[in-house]
Tab-separated table of C-alpha atoms in Angstrom:
chain	number	residue	atom	x	y	z
A	295	MET	CA	202.943	-41.634	-90.898
A	296	SER	CA	204.365	-42.464	-87.478
A	297	ALA	CA	202.330	-40.144	-85.190
A	298	PRO	CA	199.148	-41.921	-83.747
A	299	ALA	CA	195.787	-40.500	-84.660
A	300	PRO	CA	194.221	-38.771	-81.523
A	301	SER	CA	191.931	-40.860	-79.341
A	302	ARG	CA	188.749	-38.657	-79.470
A	303	SER	CA	187.092	-35.812	-80.963
A	304	PHE	CA	188.426	-32.265	-80.399
A	305	CYS	CA	188.088	-28.698	-82.251
A	306	GLY	CA	190.125	-26.284	-84.287
A	307	LEU	CA	190.131	-23.019	-85.166
A	308	ARG	CA	192.171	-20.818	-87.613
A	309	HIS	CA	193.253	-17.770	-86.464
A	310	GLY	CA	191.669	-14.222	-87.791
A	311	ALA	CA	193.023	-12.261	-90.479
A	312	THR	CA	196.037	-10.622	-91.128
A	313	ASP	CA	197.319	-8.107	-93.790
A	314	TRP	CA	199.104	-11.018	-95.495
A	315	ASN	CA	196.218	-13.005	-95.389
A	316	ARG	CA	194.200	-10.492	-97.363
A	317	GLU	CA	196.917	-10.188	-99.948
A	318	GLY	CA	197.155	-13.813	-100.467
A	319	ARG	CA	200.522	-14.469	-99.620
A	320	PHE	CA	202.174	-17.392	-97.949
A	321	GLN	CA	202.251	-16.568	-94.428
A	322	GLY	CA	204.071	-19.377	-92.483
A	323	ARG	CA	206.496	-18.108	-89.621
A	324	THR	CA	206.443	-14.688	-90.377
A	325	ASP	CA	204.882	-13.219	-87.310
A	326	ASN	CA	202.100	-11.003	-88.412
A	327	PRO	CA	199.650	-9.517	-86.149
A	328	LEU	CA	195.848	-9.430	-86.899
A	329	ASN	CA	194.302	-6.705	-88.700
A	330	GLU	CA	190.880	-5.149	-87.814
A	331	ASP	CA	189.088	-7.949	-89.553
A	332	GLY	CA	191.184	-10.626	-87.595
A	333	LEU	CA	190.260	-8.946	-84.360
A	334	ARG	CA	186.484	-9.031	-85.663
A	335	GLN	CA	186.796	-12.581	-86.690
A	336	ALA	CA	188.313	-13.666	-83.169
A	337	GLN	CA	185.652	-12.100	-81.380
A	338	GLU	CA	182.916	-13.817	-83.430
A	339	ALA	CA	184.506	-17.033	-83.009
A	340	ALA	CA	184.539	-16.420	-79.127
A	341	ASP	CA	180.637	-15.723	-79.527
A	342	MET	CA	180.059	-18.809	-81.563
A	343	LEU	CA	182.261	-20.757	-78.963
A	344	ARG	CA	180.396	-19.733	-75.701
A	345	GLY	CA	178.132	-22.626	-75.644
A	346	ALA	CA	180.325	-25.378	-77.184
A	347	GLY	CA	181.349	-26.837	-74.022
A	348	ILE	CA	185.232	-26.064	-74.592
A	349	SER	CA	187.087	-26.247	-71.332
A	350	ARG	CA	190.941	-25.715	-72.532
A	351	ILE	CA	192.654	-24.056	-75.386
A	352	VAL	CA	196.092	-24.658	-76.856
A	353	ALA	CA	197.291	-21.926	-79.228
A	354	SER	CA	200.391	-21.703	-81.670
A	355	PRO	CA	202.797	-19.161	-80.513
A	356	LEU	CA	202.611	-16.788	-83.476
A	357	VAL	CA	200.925	-13.749	-82.361
A	358	ARG	CA	197.917	-14.096	-84.781
A	359	ALA	CA	197.162	-17.256	-83.343
A	360	ALA	CA	197.608	-16.484	-79.773
A	361	ARG	CA	196.014	-13.383	-79.803
A	362	THR	CA	192.754	-14.992	-81.406
A	363	ALA	CA	192.935	-17.813	-78.560
A	364	GLU	CA	193.348	-14.862	-75.709
A	365	ILE	CA	190.157	-13.333	-76.982
A	366	VAL	CA	188.502	-16.837	-76.877
A	367	ALA	CA	189.725	-17.805	-73.848
A	368	ASP	CA	188.674	-14.517	-72.075
A	369	ALA	CA	185.207	-14.867	-73.526
A	370	ILE	CA	184.444	-18.306	-72.326
A	371	SER	CA	186.654	-18.205	-69.397
A	372	VAL	CA	188.932	-21.293	-69.876
A	373	PRO	CA	192.774	-21.511	-69.526
A	374	LEU	CA	195.015	-21.278	-72.283
A	375	THR	CA	198.352	-22.741	-73.250
A	376	ILE	CA	200.670	-22.091	-76.023
A	377	ASP	CA	202.432	-25.078	-77.669
A	378	ASP	CA	205.146	-24.856	-80.552
A	379	GLY	CA	203.656	-28.213	-81.883
A	380	ILE	CA	200.899	-26.293	-83.645
A	381	ILE	CA	202.990	-23.252	-85.042
A	382	GLU	CA	202.510	-22.825	-88.762
A	383	PHE	CA	204.224	-24.773	-91.735
A	384	ASP	CA	207.356	-23.282	-92.778
A	385	PHE	CA	206.999	-22.311	-96.479
A	386	GLY	CA	210.687	-21.630	-96.687
A	387	SER	CA	211.325	-19.525	-99.918
A	388	PHE	CA	207.814	-19.353	-100.691
A	389	GLU	CA	207.299	-17.312	-97.565
A	390	GLY	CA	205.655	-13.889	-98.309
A	391	LEU	CA	205.112	-14.755	-101.940
A	392	PRO	CA	201.365	-14.525	-103.520
A	393	VAL	CA	199.927	-18.076	-103.275
A	394	ARG	CA	198.228	-17.503	-106.702
A	395	ASP	CA	200.885	-16.414	-108.520
A	396	LEU	CA	202.726	-19.791	-107.731
A	397	MET	CA	199.802	-21.941	-108.331
A	398	ILE	CA	199.520	-20.337	-111.728
A	399	LYS	CA	203.357	-20.781	-112.462
A	400	HIS	CA	203.455	-24.252	-111.420
A	401	GLY	CA	199.887	-25.184	-112.984
A	402	VAL	CA	197.945	-26.375	-110.225
A	403	ASN	CA	194.618	-25.618	-108.985
A	404	SER	CA	193.872	-27.496	-105.558
A	405	ALA	CA	195.071	-27.869	-102.058
A	406	THR	CA	196.611	-31.420	-103.088
A	407	GLY	CA	198.396	-29.636	-106.179
A	408	LEU	CA	199.807	-26.872	-104.105
A	409	VAL	CA	201.269	-29.407	-101.599
A	410	SER	CA	203.089	-30.865	-104.092
A	411	ILE	CA	204.945	-27.697	-105.275
A	412	LEU	CA	206.256	-26.577	-101.806
A	413	PRO	CA	210.022	-25.829	-102.038
A	414	ALA	CA	212.806	-28.170	-100.206
A	415	ASP	CA	214.123	-25.432	-98.132
A	416	GLY	CA	210.974	-25.303	-95.844
A	417	GLU	CA	209.285	-27.705	-93.738
A	418	SER	CA	208.193	-31.134	-95.229
A	419	TRP	CA	204.351	-31.342	-95.265
A	420	ASP	CA	204.824	-35.015	-93.559
A	421	ALA	CA	206.919	-33.593	-90.798
A	422	MET	CA	204.547	-30.487	-90.099
A	423	THR	CA	201.551	-32.953	-89.947
A	424	GLU	CA	203.233	-35.529	-87.742
A	425	ARG	CA	204.291	-33.140	-85.381
A	426	SER	CA	200.704	-31.197	-85.134
A	427	LEU	CA	199.072	-34.753	-84.694
A	428	ARG	CA	201.606	-35.446	-82.095
A	429	CYS	CA	200.974	-32.203	-80.217
A	430	VAL	CA	196.839	-32.655	-80.498
A	431	SER	CA	197.055	-36.337	-79.440
A	432	SER	CA	199.285	-35.428	-76.353
A	433	TRP	CA	197.007	-32.978	-75.090
A	434	LEU	CA	194.025	-34.849	-75.559
A	435	ASP	CA	195.658	-38.028	-73.835
A	436	ARG	CA	197.095	-35.935	-70.749
A	437	HIS	CA	193.728	-34.068	-70.180
A	438	PRO	CA	191.024	-36.883	-70.903
A	439	GLY	CA	188.287	-34.896	-69.099
A	440	ASP	CA	188.485	-31.602	-71.071
A	441	ARG	CA	187.163	-30.545	-74.341
A	442	PHE	CA	189.761	-28.876	-76.620
A	443	LEU	CA	190.036	-26.131	-78.946
A	444	PHE	CA	193.259	-25.974	-80.981
A	445	VAL	CA	193.871	-22.251	-82.279
A	446	CYS	CA	196.133	-22.382	-85.052
A	447	HIS	CA	196.851	-22.319	-88.835
A	448	ASP	CA	195.268	-23.423	-92.067
A	449	ALA	CA	198.162	-25.492	-93.047
A	450	VAL	CA	198.530	-27.351	-89.783
A	451	MET	CA	194.452	-27.891	-89.659
A	452	GLN	CA	194.658	-29.110	-93.405
A	453	GLY	CA	197.230	-31.400	-92.792
A	454	ILE	CA	195.474	-33.224	-89.746
A	455	ALA	CA	192.297	-33.190	-91.741
A	456	LYS	CA	194.087	-34.887	-94.800
A	457	ALA	CA	195.929	-37.291	-92.386
A	458	LEU	CA	192.585	-38.187	-90.374
A	459	SER	CA	189.778	-37.849	-92.872
A	460	GLY	CA	191.642	-38.221	-95.987
A	461	SER	CA	190.638	-34.843	-97.683
A	462	TYR	CA	191.142	-31.256	-97.083
A	463	PHE	CA	188.489	-28.523	-96.338
A	464	LYS	CA	187.386	-25.228	-96.970
A	465	ASN	CA	188.754	-23.241	-93.831
A	466	SER	CA	187.901	-19.782	-93.097
A	467	HIS	CA	189.477	-17.382	-90.712
A	468	GLY	CA	187.889	-17.484	-87.069
A	469	THR	CA	185.294	-20.425	-88.245
A	470	PRO	CA	185.407	-23.078	-85.628
A	471	PHE	CA	185.453	-26.652	-86.834
A	472	ARG	CA	185.102	-30.097	-85.044
A	473	TYR	CA	187.275	-33.051	-85.826
A	474	VAL	CA	184.883	-35.821	-85.274
A	475	ARG	CA	185.960	-39.418	-84.438
A	476	GLU	CA	183.529	-42.506	-84.778
A	477	ALA	CA	185.048	-45.430	-84.188
A	478	ALA	CA	188.086	-45.794	-86.851
A	479	ASN	CA	186.504	-42.951	-88.789
A	480	TRP	CA	186.857	-39.236	-89.111
A	481	ARG	CA	185.363	-36.419	-90.487
A	482	VAL	CA	185.717	-32.592	-90.437
A	483	GLU	CA	182.432	-30.465	-89.608
A	484	GLN	CA	181.719	-26.955	-88.971
A	485	LEU	CA	180.981	-26.291	-85.450
A	486	VAL	CA	177.391	-24.828	-85.246
A	487	THR	CA	176.448	-23.708	-81.815
């Protein structure tokens, strides 16, 4: 992978839920809004982040992430910028299809297995991971005094986690996580304030 590892720790937040999330569908670039659960999750995330020391938020342009970020930014009074670099993965011909059905059809039962069956007509997993890491690194390098929250999507957060720490993690809607750098090692942990 050619994207450099970020220079320091940062936080990530998966957007609140949409109807497609509740239906278990692949939801890449389809611009679905938050549902009632998603709006509540965004507000709960804002409450959790009040004491976290976040000073700047960067969000994906898709409405589910941008709206989640707006709710958090308004609640904790920090600037918000939209950046295409952390837009969700393009699932190609899997878009809108039930995740579970395709996993059963292809005989996979893990995140690694799921990544292995992604269609060739979408974005490559490595390309998504590289663009996401490049985006995060660029923001961290340009604003060394800020503590960042990146509000984005599960695939983006998982790609970054796998590249930095070597593993995927259980990522819930509206639950903030910290990507922690200690020397050359990384880990992902739930943010508890």
